[in-house]
CSV table of C-alpha atoms and ligand atoms in Angstrom, one decimal:
chain,number,residue,atom,x,y,z
A,479,MET,CA,-26.0,21.0,96.4
A,480,THR,CA,-28.3,18.1,96.9
A,481,GLY,CA,-31.4,19.1,95.1
A,482,HIS,CA,-32.9,18.4,91.6
A,483,VAL,CA,-30.6,19.1,88.7
A,484,LEU,CA,-32.3,19.6,85.4
A,485,VAL,CA,-30.1,19.0,82.3
A,486,VAL,CA,-31.6,20.5,79.1
A,487,GLY,CA,-30.1,18.8,76.0
A,488,ALA,CA,-29.9,15.0,75.8
A,489,SER,CA,-26.8,14.5,73.6
A,490,LEU,CA,-23.1,14.1,74.5
A,491,SER,CA,-22.9,17.1,76.8
A,492,GLY,CA,-26.1,16.3,78.7
A,493,LEU,CA,-25.0,12.7,79.1
A,494,ARG,CA,-21.5,13.7,80.3
A,495,LEU,CA,-23.0,16.3,82.8
A,496,ALA,CA,-25.2,13.6,84.4
A,497,GLU,CA,-22.3,11.1,84.6
A,498,GLN,CA,-20.0,13.7,86.2
A,499,LEU,CA,-22.7,14.7,88.7
A,500,ARG,CA,-23.1,11.2,89.8
A,501,GLY,CA,-19.3,10.6,89.7
A,502,LEU,CA,-18.8,13.6,92.0
A,503,GLY,CA,-21.3,12.1,94.5
A,504,HIS,CA,-24.5,14.1,93.7
A,505,THR,CA,-27.2,11.7,94.9
A,506,GLY,CA,-30.2,14.0,94.4
A,507,PRO,CA,-32.6,13.7,91.5
A,508,VAL,CA,-31.4,14.4,87.9
A,509,THR,CA,-33.6,14.9,84.9
A,510,ILE,CA,-32.2,15.0,81.3
A,511,ALA,CA,-34.7,16.6,78.9
A,512,GLY,CA,-34.0,16.7,75.2
A,513,ALA,CA,-35.7,17.6,72.0
A,514,GLU,CA,-34.7,14.5,70.1
A,515,THR,CA,-36.7,11.3,70.7
A,516,ARG,CA,-33.5,9.2,70.6
A,517,MET,CA,-31.2,8.5,73.5
A,518,PRO,CA,-27.8,10.3,73.1
A,519,TYR,CA,-25.7,9.1,70.1
A,520,ASN,CA,-22.4,9.9,68.5
A,521,ARG,CA,-22.5,12.6,65.8
A,522,PRO,CA,-19.0,12.4,64.1
A,523,PRO,CA,-19.8,9.3,62.1
A,524,LEU,CA,-22.9,11.0,60.6
A,525,SER,CA,-20.7,12.8,58.0
A,526,LYS,CA,-18.4,9.8,57.5
A,527,ASP,CA,-19.2,6.1,57.9
A,528,VAL,CA,-23.0,6.7,58.0
A,529,LEU,CA,-22.9,8.4,54.6
A,530,THR,CA,-20.5,6.0,53.0
A,531,GLY,CA,-22.0,2.8,54.5
A,532,ASP,CA,-25.3,1.0,54.0
A,533,ASP,CA,-26.3,0.1,57.6
A,534,ASP,CA,-30.0,0.3,58.2
A,535,GLU,CA,-31.4,2.7,60.8
A,536,ALA,CA,-31.8,0.1,63.5
A,537,THR,CA,-28.1,-1.0,63.1
A,538,LEU,CA,-27.0,2.6,63.2
A,539,VAL,CA,-29.0,3.4,66.3
A,540,GLN,CA,-27.3,0.4,67.9
A,541,SER,CA,-23.8,1.3,66.9
A,542,LEU,CA,-24.0,5.1,67.4
A,543,SER,CA,-25.8,5.1,70.8
A,544,PHE,CA,-23.7,5.9,73.9
A,545,ARG,CA,-24.2,3.3,76.6
A,546,PRO,CA,-25.3,5.2,79.8
A,547,ARG,CA,-23.3,4.1,82.8
A,548,PRO,CA,-25.1,2.2,85.6
A,549,THR,CA,-24.7,5.3,87.8
A,550,LEU,CA,-27.4,6.8,85.5
A,551,ASP,CA,-30.0,4.1,86.2
A,552,ASP,CA,-32.0,6.4,88.4
A,553,VAL,CA,-31.9,9.4,86.1
A,554,THR,CA,-35.2,10.5,84.6
A,555,TRP,CA,-35.1,10.9,80.8
A,556,LYS,CA,-37.6,13.3,79.2
A,557,LEU,CA,-37.1,12.8,75.5
A,558,GLY,CA,-39.0,14.5,72.6
A,559,ALA,CA,-39.2,17.5,75.0
A,560,THR,CA,-38.2,20.9,73.5
A,561,ALA,CA,-37.6,23.6,76.1
A,562,VAL,CA,-39.3,26.7,74.9
A,563,ALA,CA,-38.9,29.1,77.9
A,564,CYS,CA,-37.0,29.4,81.1
A,565,ASP,CA,-37.5,31.5,84.2
A,566,LEU,CA,-34.1,31.6,86.0
A,567,ALA,CA,-35.6,33.6,88.9
A,568,ALA,CA,-38.4,31.1,89.5
A,569,ARG,CA,-36.1,28.1,88.6
A,570,ARG,CA,-38.5,26.7,86.1
A,571,VAL,CA,-38.3,25.4,82.5
A,572,SER,CA,-41.3,25.2,80.2
A,573,PHE,CA,-41.6,22.7,77.3
A,574,ALA,CA,-43.4,22.7,73.9
A,575,ASP,CA,-46.0,20.2,75.2
A,576,SER,CA,-46.9,22.8,77.9
A,577,SER,CA,-45.3,20.8,80.7
A,578,THR,CA,-42.9,22.5,83.2
A,579,LEU,CA,-40.1,21.3,85.4
A,580,SER,CA,-38.7,23.1,88.5
A,581,TYR,CA,-35.1,22.7,89.5
A,582,ASP,CA,-32.6,23.6,92.1
A,583,ALA,CA,-29.8,23.7,89.5
A,584,LEU,CA,-29.9,24.0,85.7
A,585,ALA,CA,-27.4,22.6,83.2
A,586,ILE,CA,-27.6,24.0,79.7
A,587,ALA,CA,-26.5,21.6,77.0
A,588,THR,CA,-28.7,22.3,74.0
A,589,GLY,CA,-25.9,22.5,71.4
A,590,LEU,CA,-26.3,23.9,67.9
A,591,SER,CA,-28.5,23.9,64.9
A,592,PRO,CA,-27.3,24.2,61.3
A,593,ARG,CA,-27.5,27.6,59.8
A,594,ARG,CA,-29.4,27.8,56.6
A,595,VAL,CA,-28.6,29.8,53.4
A,596,PRO,CA,-31.2,32.7,53.6
A,597,LEU,CA,-32.4,32.3,50.0
A,598,SER,CA,-35.4,30.4,48.7
A,599,GLY,CA,-35.8,27.9,45.9
A,600,GLY,CA,-35.2,24.2,45.3
A,601,GLU,CA,-36.2,23.3,48.9
A,602,LYS,CA,-37.0,19.7,48.1
A,603,ASP,CA,-33.3,19.1,47.2
A,604,ARG,CA,-31.6,21.0,50.0
A,605,TYR,CA,-30.1,19.2,53.0
A,606,VAL,CA,-28.3,20.0,56.3
A,607,LEU,CA,-26.5,17.6,58.6
A,608,ARG,CA,-26.7,17.6,62.4
A,609,THR,CA,-28.9,14.6,63.4
A,610,LEU,CA,-29.1,10.9,62.5
A,611,ASP,CA,-32.4,11.7,60.7
A,612,ASP,CA,-30.6,14.4,58.6
A,613,ALA,CA,-27.9,11.8,57.7
A,614,LEU,CA,-30.4,9.2,56.7
A,615,ALA,CA,-32.3,11.6,54.5
A,616,LEU,CA,-29.1,12.8,52.8
A,617,ARG,CA,-27.7,9.3,52.3
A,618,ALA,CA,-30.9,8.3,50.5
A,619,ARG,CA,-30.0,10.9,47.9
A,620,LEU,CA,-26.3,10.0,47.5
A,621,ILE,CA,-26.7,8.0,44.3
A,622,ALA,CA,-23.7,7.5,42.0
A,623,GLY,CA,-23.8,9.9,39.1
A,624,ALA,CA,-25.9,12.5,40.8
A,625,ARG,CA,-24.5,16.0,41.0
A,626,LEU,CA,-24.0,17.4,44.5
A,627,ALA,CA,-23.2,21.0,45.5
A,628,VAL,CA,-21.8,21.5,49.0
A,629,ILE,CA,-22.2,25.0,50.2
A,630,GLY,CA,-19.5,25.8,52.8
A,631,ALA,CA,-16.1,24.1,52.9
A,632,GLY,CA,-15.7,23.8,56.6
A,633,PHE,CA,-15.1,20.4,58.3
A,634,ILE,CA,-18.6,19.1,57.9
A,635,GLY,CA,-18.9,20.3,54.3
A,636,CYS,CA,-15.5,18.7,53.4
A,637,GLU,CA,-16.4,15.4,55.1
A,638,VAL,CA,-19.8,15.3,53.3
A,639,ALA,CA,-18.0,16.1,50.0
A,640,ALA,CA,-15.5,13.2,50.5
A,641,SER,CA,-18.2,10.8,51.5
A,642,ALA,CA,-20.4,11.7,48.5
A,643,ARG,CA,-17.4,11.3,46.2
A,644,LYS,CA,-16.8,7.9,47.6
A,645,ARG,CA,-20.3,7.0,46.6
A,646,GLY,CA,-19.7,8.1,43.0
A,647,LEU,CA,-21.3,11.6,43.0
A,648,ALA,CA,-20.0,14.5,41.0
A,649,VAL,CA,-19.2,17.1,43.8
A,650,THR,CA,-18.6,20.8,43.6
A,651,MET,CA,-17.8,22.8,46.8
A,652,ILE,CA,-18.7,26.4,47.0
A,653,GLU,CA,-16.9,28.5,49.6
A,654,THR,CA,-16.5,32.3,50.4
A,655,PHE,CA,-12.9,31.9,51.8
A,656,GLU,CA,-9.8,31.3,49.8
A,657,ALA,CA,-9.3,27.7,51.0
A,658,PRO,CA,-11.4,24.9,52.6
A,659,MET,CA,-11.3,24.9,56.4
A,660,GLN,CA,-9.3,28.1,56.4
A,661,ARG,CA,-10.7,29.5,59.6
A,662,ALA,CA,-9.8,26.4,61.6
A,663,ILE,CA,-6.4,25.4,60.1
A,664,GLY,CA,-5.2,28.4,58.1
A,665,ILE,CA,-4.7,29.0,54.4
A,666,VAL,CA,-1.5,26.7,54.0
A,667,ALA,CA,-3.1,23.6,55.4
A,668,GLY,CA,-6.4,24.5,53.8
A,669,GLN,CA,-4.9,24.6,50.3
A,670,ALA,CA,-3.1,21.3,50.9
A,671,MET,CA,-6.5,19.8,51.8
A,672,GLN,CA,-8.0,21.4,48.7
A,673,ALA,CA,-5.3,19.7,46.6
A,674,LEU,CA,-6.2,16.4,48.2
A,675,HIS,CA,-9.9,16.9,47.4
A,676,ARG,CA,-9.1,17.9,43.9
A,677,SER,CA,-6.9,14.8,43.4
A,678,GLU,CA,-10.1,12.8,44.3
A,679,GLY,CA,-12.1,14.6,41.6
A,680,ILE,CA,-13.8,17.3,43.7
A,681,ASP,CA,-14.3,20.6,42.0
A,682,PHE,CA,-14.1,24.0,43.9
A,683,ARG,CA,-15.5,27.5,43.6
A,684,LEU,CA,-13.6,29.5,46.1
A,685,GLN,CA,-14.1,33.1,47.1
A,686,SER,CA,-17.6,32.6,45.6
A,687,LYS,CA,-20.9,33.9,46.8
A,688,ILE,CA,-24.3,32.4,46.1
A,689,THR,CA,-27.0,34.7,44.8
A,690,GLY,CA,-29.7,32.2,44.2
A,691,PHE,CA,-31.1,28.6,44.1
A,692,VAL,CA,-32.4,28.0,40.6
A,693,ASP,CA,-35.7,26.2,41.0
A,694,ARG,CA,-37.2,24.0,38.2
A,695,GLY,CA,-40.6,25.4,39.2
A,696,ASP,CA,-41.6,22.4,41.2
A,697,GLY,CA,-39.5,22.9,44.3
A,698,HIS,CA,-36.6,20.9,42.9
A,699,LEU,CA,-33.1,22.3,42.1
A,700,ASP,CA,-31.8,23.0,38.7
A,701,GLY,CA,-28.6,24.6,40.1
A,702,ILE,CA,-27.0,27.3,42.2
A,703,ARG,CA,-26.3,30.7,40.8
A,704,LEU,CA,-23.1,32.5,41.8
A,705,GLU,CA,-22.3,36.2,42.0
A,706,THR,CA,-20.2,35.8,38.9
A,707,GLY,CA,-23.3,34.8,37.0
A,708,GLU,CA,-22.1,31.2,36.7
A,709,MET,CA,-24.7,28.5,37.4
A,710,ILE,CA,-23.5,25.3,39.1
A,711,ALA,CA,-25.9,22.6,37.8
A,712,CYS,CA,-26.8,20.2,40.6
A,713,ASP,CA,-29.4,17.7,41.7
A,714,LEU,CA,-29.0,18.3,45.4
A,715,ALA,CA,-27.2,20.7,47.7
A,716,VAL,CA,-25.9,20.4,51.2
A,717,GLU,CA,-25.8,23.6,53.3
A,718,ALA,CA,-22.8,23.4,55.5
A,719,VAL,CA,-22.5,27.1,56.4
A,720,GLY,CA,-22.0,26.9,60.1
A,721,SER,CA,-24.3,26.6,63.1
A,722,THR,CA,-26.3,28.8,65.5
A,723,ALA,CA,-26.5,28.1,69.2
A,724,ASN,CA,-29.9,26.8,70.5
A,725,THR,CA,-30.5,29.6,73.0
A,726,ALA,CA,-34.0,30.7,72.1
A,727,TRP,CA,-35.5,29.0,75.2
A,728,LEU,CA,-33.2,31.1,77.4
A,729,VAL,CA,-34.3,34.5,76.1
A,730,GLY,CA,-35.8,36.9,78.6
A,731,ASN,CA,-33.4,36.3,81.5
A,732,GLY,CA,-31.0,39.0,80.8
A,733,LEU,CA,-28.2,36.6,79.7
A,734,ASP,CA,-25.6,37.4,77.1
A,735,LEU,CA,-26.7,35.0,74.3
A,736,SER,CA,-24.8,36.8,71.5
A,737,ASP,CA,-23.0,33.6,70.5
A,738,GLY,CA,-24.0,30.7,72.7
A,739,VAL,CA,-24.3,31.2,76.4
A,740,LEU,CA,-21.6,33.3,78.1
A,741,CYS,CA,-19.9,31.4,80.9
A,742,ASP,CA,-17.1,32.2,83.3
A,743,ASN,CA,-14.0,30.0,83.6
A,744,ALA,CA,-16.0,27.6,86.0
A,745,MET,CA,-18.7,27.1,83.3
A,746,ARG,CA,-21.1,29.1,85.4
A,747,VAL,CA,-23.5,31.1,83.4
A,748,GLU,CA,-22.7,34.8,84.2
A,749,GLY,CA,-21.5,33.9,87.7
A,750,ARG,CA,-24.8,32.2,88.8
A,751,ALA,CA,-24.1,29.4,91.3
A,752,ASP,CA,-27.2,27.4,90.1
A,753,VAL,CA,-26.8,27.6,86.3
A,754,VAL,CA,-24.0,26.0,84.3
A,755,ALA,CA,-23.5,25.2,80.6
A,756,ALA,CA,-21.4,22.7,78.7
A,757,GLY,CA,-20.4,21.6,75.1
A,758,ASP,CA,-20.9,23.4,71.8
A,759,ILE,CA,-23.3,26.0,73.3
A,760,ALA,CA,-21.0,27.3,76.0
A,761,ARG,CA,-18.9,30.4,75.3
A,762,PHE,CA,-16.2,30.3,77.9
A,763,PRO,CA,-12.6,31.6,78.5
A,764,ASN,CA,-10.2,28.8,78.0
A,765,LEU,CA,-7.0,29.9,79.8
A,766,PHE,CA,-5.0,27.6,77.6
A,767,ALA,CA,-5.3,30.4,75.0
A,768,ASP,CA,-6.3,33.6,76.7
A,769,HIS,CA,-9.2,35.2,78.6
A,770,VAL,CA,-11.5,35.7,75.6
A,771,PRO,CA,-14.7,33.7,75.8
A,772,ARG,CA,-15.2,31.5,72.8
A,773,ARG,CA,-17.4,28.5,71.7
A,774,ILE,CA,-15.5,25.4,70.7
A,775,GLU,CA,-17.3,22.9,68.4
A,776,HIS,CA,-15.2,19.8,69.1
A,777,TRP,CA,-16.2,16.4,70.3
A,778,THR,CA,-13.8,16.5,73.2
A,779,VAL,CA,-15.3,19.7,74.6
A,780,PRO,CA,-18.5,18.2,76.1
A,781,GLY,CA,-16.3,15.9,78.2
A,782,PHE,CA,-14.1,18.5,79.9
A,783,THR,CA,-16.7,21.3,80.1
A,784,ALA,CA,-19.2,18.9,81.6
A,785,LYS,CA,-16.7,17.8,84.3
A,786,ARG,CA,-15.9,21.5,85.1
A,787,ALA,CA,-19.6,22.4,85.1
A,788,ALA,CA,-20.6,19.5,87.4
A,789,GLU,CA,-17.8,20.4,89.8
A,790,SER,CA,-19.1,24.0,89.9
A,791,LEU,CA,-22.5,22.7,90.9
A,792,VAL,CA,-21.5,20.1,93.4
A,793,LYS,CA,-18.5,21.7,95.1
A,794,GLU,CA,-18.7,24.8,97.1
A,795,MET,CA,-15.6,26.4,95.5
A,796,VAL,CA,-13.8,25.6,92.3
A,797,GLN,CA,-10.3,26.8,92.8
A,798,SER,CA,-7.9,26.1,89.9
A,799,SER,CA,-8.2,27.8,86.6
A,800,PHE,CA,-9.5,25.9,83.7
A,801,ALA,CA,-7.2,25.5,80.7
A,802,PRO,CA,-8.0,22.3,78.7
A,803,LEU,CA,-6.1,21.5,75.5
A,804,PRO,CA,-8.6,21.6,72.6
A,805,ALA,CA,-8.4,18.7,70.2
A,806,PHE,CA,-10.3,17.6,67.2
A,807,TRP,CA,-10.1,15.2,64.3
A,808,SER,CA,-11.5,14.9,60.8
A,809,ASP,CA,-11.5,12.0,58.3
A,810,GLN,CA,-11.4,12.9,54.6
A,811,HIS,CA,-10.5,10.6,51.7
A,812,GLY,CA,-9.0,8.0,54.0
A,813,LEU,CA,-6.7,10.5,55.8
A,814,ARG,CA,-7.0,11.5,59.4
A,815,LEU,CA,-6.6,15.2,60.2
A,816,GLN,CA,-5.8,15.7,63.9
A,817,SER,CA,-5.5,19.0,65.6
A,818,TYR,CA,-4.2,19.9,69.1
A,819,GLY,CA,-4.3,23.3,70.7
A,820,SER,CA,-5.8,26.3,68.8
A,821,PRO,CA,-4.3,26.6,65.3
A,822,SER,CA,-7.0,29.2,64.4
A,823,LEU,CA,-5.4,31.6,66.9
A,824,GLY,CA,-1.9,31.4,65.4
A,825,ASP,CA,-0.4,34.3,63.6
A,826,ALA,CA,2.2,32.2,61.6
A,827,SER,CA,2.4,28.6,60.5
A,828,GLU,CA,5.4,26.4,59.8
A,829,LEU,CA,6.0,23.0,58.2
A,830,LEU,CA,7.3,20.6,60.9
A,831,GLU,CA,7.5,17.4,58.9
A,832,GLY,CA,6.6,16.1,55.4
A,833,SER,CA,5.3,17.9,52.4
A,834,LEU,CA,2.0,19.4,51.4
A,835,CYS,CA,1.4,17.6,48.1
A,836,PRO,CA,-1.4,15.1,48.1
A,837,ASP,CA,0.8,12.1,47.2
A,838,ASP,CA,3.3,12.8,50.0
A,839,MET,CA,0.5,13.4,52.5
A,840,ARG,CA,-0.9,10.0,51.6
A,841,ARG,CA,2.5,8.3,51.8
A,842,GLN,CA,4.1,9.8,54.9
A,843,GLY,CA,1.8,12.5,56.3
A,844,VAL,CA,2.5,16.1,57.2
A,845,ALA,CA,2.8,18.1,60.4
A,846,LEU,CA,2.3,21.9,60.7
A,847,GLY,CA,2.9,24.1,63.7
A,848,TYR,CA,1.1,27.4,64.5
A,849,ARG,CA,2.7,30.1,66.6
A,850,ARG,CA,1.1,33.0,68.3
A,851,ALA,CA,3.6,35.7,69.3
A,852,GLY,CA,6.3,33.0,69.2
A,853,ARG,CA,4.4,30.5,71.3
A,854,MET,CA,3.5,27.1,69.7
A,855,ILE,CA,-0.3,27.4,70.2
A,856,GLY,CA,-1.4,24.5,67.9
A,857,VAL,CA,-0.4,21.7,65.5
A,858,VAL,CA,-2.3,20.2,62.6
A,859,LEU,CA,-1.3,16.7,61.6
A,860,ILE,CA,-2.6,15.1,58.4
A,861,GLY,CA,-2.1,11.4,57.5
A,862,LEU,CA,0.5,10.9,60.2
A,863,PRO,CA,0.8,7.4,61.8
A,864,ALA,CA,-1.0,7.3,65.2
A,865,ALA,CA,2.4,6.7,66.9
A,866,ARG,CA,3.6,10.2,65.9
A,867,LEU,CA,0.7,12.1,67.2
A,868,ALA,CA,1.8,12.3,70.9
A,869,HIS,CA,5.1,13.7,69.9
A,870,TYR,CA,3.5,16.7,68.2
A,871,ARG,CA,0.8,17.1,70.8
A,872,ASN,CA,3.7,17.5,73.3
A,873,LEU,CA,5.1,20.4,71.2
A,874,VAL,CA,2.1,22.5,72.0
A,875,ASP,CA,2.9,24.9,74.7
A,876,VAL,CA,0.3,24.4,77.4
A,877,GLY,CA,1.5,27.2,79.6
A,878,ARG,CA,-1.7,28.9,80.6
A,879,GLU,CA,-2.7,32.5,81.0
A,880,THR,CA,-3.0,33.8,84.6
B,1497,FAD,C1,-22.0,15.7,61.3
B,1497,FAD,C2,-21.1,16.0,62.4
B,1497,FAD,C3,-19.8,15.5,62.4
B,1497,FAD,C4,-18.9,15.9,63.4
B,1497,FAD,N1,-17.6,15.4,63.4
B,1497,FAD,C5,-16.7,15.7,64.3
B,1497,FAD,C6,-15.4,15.2,64.3
B,1497,FAD,O1,-15.0,14.5,63.3
B,1497,FAD,N2,-14.5,15.6,65.2
B,1497,FAD,C7,-14.9,16.4,66.3
B,1497,FAD,O2,-14.1,16.8,67.1
B,1497,FAD,N3,-16.2,16.9,66.4
B,1497,FAD,C8,-17.1,16.5,65.4
B,1497,FAD,N4,-18.4,17.0,65.5
B,1497,FAD,C9,-18.8,17.9,66.6
B,1497,FAD,C10,-19.3,17.1,67.8
B,1497,FAD,O3,-20.2,16.1,67.4
B,1497,FAD,C11,-20.0,18.1,68.7
B,1497,FAD,O4,-19.0,18.9,69.3
B,1497,FAD,C12,-20.9,17.4,69.8
B,1497,FAD,O5,-21.9,16.7,69.3
B,1497,FAD,C13,-21.4,18.5,70.8
B,1497,FAD,O6,-22.3,17.9,71.7
B,1497,FAD,P1,-23.4,18.8,72.5
B,1497,FAD,O7,-24.1,17.8,73.4
B,1497,FAD,O8,-22.7,20.0,73.1
B,1497,FAD,O9,-24.4,19.4,71.4
B,1497,FAD,P2,-25.4,18.6,70.4
B,1497,FAD,O10,-24.8,17.3,70.0
B,1497,FAD,O11,-25.8,19.5,69.4
B,1497,FAD,O12,-26.6,18.2,71.3
B,1497,FAD,C14,-27.6,19.2,71.8
B,1497,FAD,C15,-28.9,18.4,72.0
B,1497,FAD,O13,-29.8,19.4,72.6
B,1497,FAD,C16,-31.0,19.2,71.9
B,1497,FAD,N5,-31.8,20.5,72.0
B,1497,FAD,C17,-31.6,21.6,71.3
B,1497,FAD,N6,-32.5,22.6,71.6
B,1497,FAD,C18,-33.2,22.1,72.6
B,1497,FAD,C19,-34.3,22.6,73.4
B,1497,FAD,N7,-34.7,23.8,73.2
B,1497,FAD,N8,-34.8,21.8,74.3
B,1497,FAD,C20,-34.4,20.5,74.5
B,1497,FAD,N9,-33.4,20.0,73.8
B,1497,FAD,C21,-32.8,20.7,72.9
B,1497,FAD,C22,-30.7,18.8,70.5
B,1497,FAD,O14,-31.8,18.2,69.9
B,1497,FAD,C23,-29.5,17.9,70.8
B,1497,FAD,O15,-29.9,16.6,71.0
B,1497,FAD,C24,-19.3,16.7,64.5
B,1497,FAD,C25,-20.6,17.2,64.5
B,1497,FAD,C26,-21.5,16.9,63.5
B,1497,FAD,C27,-22.9,17.4,63.5
């Protein structure tokens, strides 16, 4: 393949795709088109250091931006360009400004957008977090003494809550599950993290459903009404209730877009040789776990899926099966949570080291293992010294499915 590769989505996955294409010797033209007007930047600090710090926008842009490698000097960047349609048969993408681009190969890297709570009211005080602009808008409202409700106690919700608490806000988290981050790390580790948040003064309403945003009558929030009738009084709310894949521009091509873009194990979109996907948007079978296609929303995924996708475009045949070890981290209240493997797929968890009470987690850390039908499929490590991480990572059984 020597022709024009069009990468749609100019964030981590788009950048990595272009780097991998050049690294694998693709010398043909590459265009990276993205909806944001900024060059690719790093998102994980948005819920952590950006919210707790006071750096101005220019400083943040400087510190968060990825430095494109010199091999990308001849790549064309088309920023501020939202793809609105795509004709896979004609190999053409249309953009919101009515421009079109033709390609020989297409790489899909349009990631996710935050899901919104489908209830009206208090719109002037409701925030989401995905972009630097989102983070700057939210940070401007994180004023000591204000009351913040965080809806959704997944990773982003928990990090926002911890950051806001550090800035002196009164924080209440509202969650439908029994424990924060339960889907990703299970109920035992989730309850341990809840105890940590509580010890820092964060309040919880678990197994709680929202029935309404109570509006003062001027678009500002008075509070949030729960199914129990209770009202959580708040000055602002963050909706951290998950994300939806940015697939609207791909509709009409007969693709399976039911949760992201369905890919095969070579990151090819439904077996097409000229279309690949990478990163948060890609639903692919990771043979580390099994043959079930899933999306994985971790920072490490753009790196390894982009490499695989670029190989699929550049090489005639991609032989070996693809079974990367998933990994993610989170920082909350000064503790690093590190995960390897797929704890969410475990059917049982066990304590490997330490204890789950907040003081012990702070002092010495804790390690949990997750088994699936006896196989150690994941570990979650909270507050462990960096030197101990590799030991537990090696406990994860990387034997792949065939
Ligand atoms: C606040 C936050 C904190 C995080 N913290 C962690 C962490 O601590 N640890 C961890 O492992 N992971 C973390 N992540 C996840 C990690 O950042 C993502 O996995 C990663 O950003 C995915 O990169 P991506 O390029 O696939 O998608 P994205 O970063 O979502 O990029 C997609 C790009 O495509 C653009 N786009 C969308 N639609 C279109 C369109 N129609 N046309 C053109 N362009 C389009 C978007 O504007 C965006 O720039 C965090 C994510 C967020 C948001």
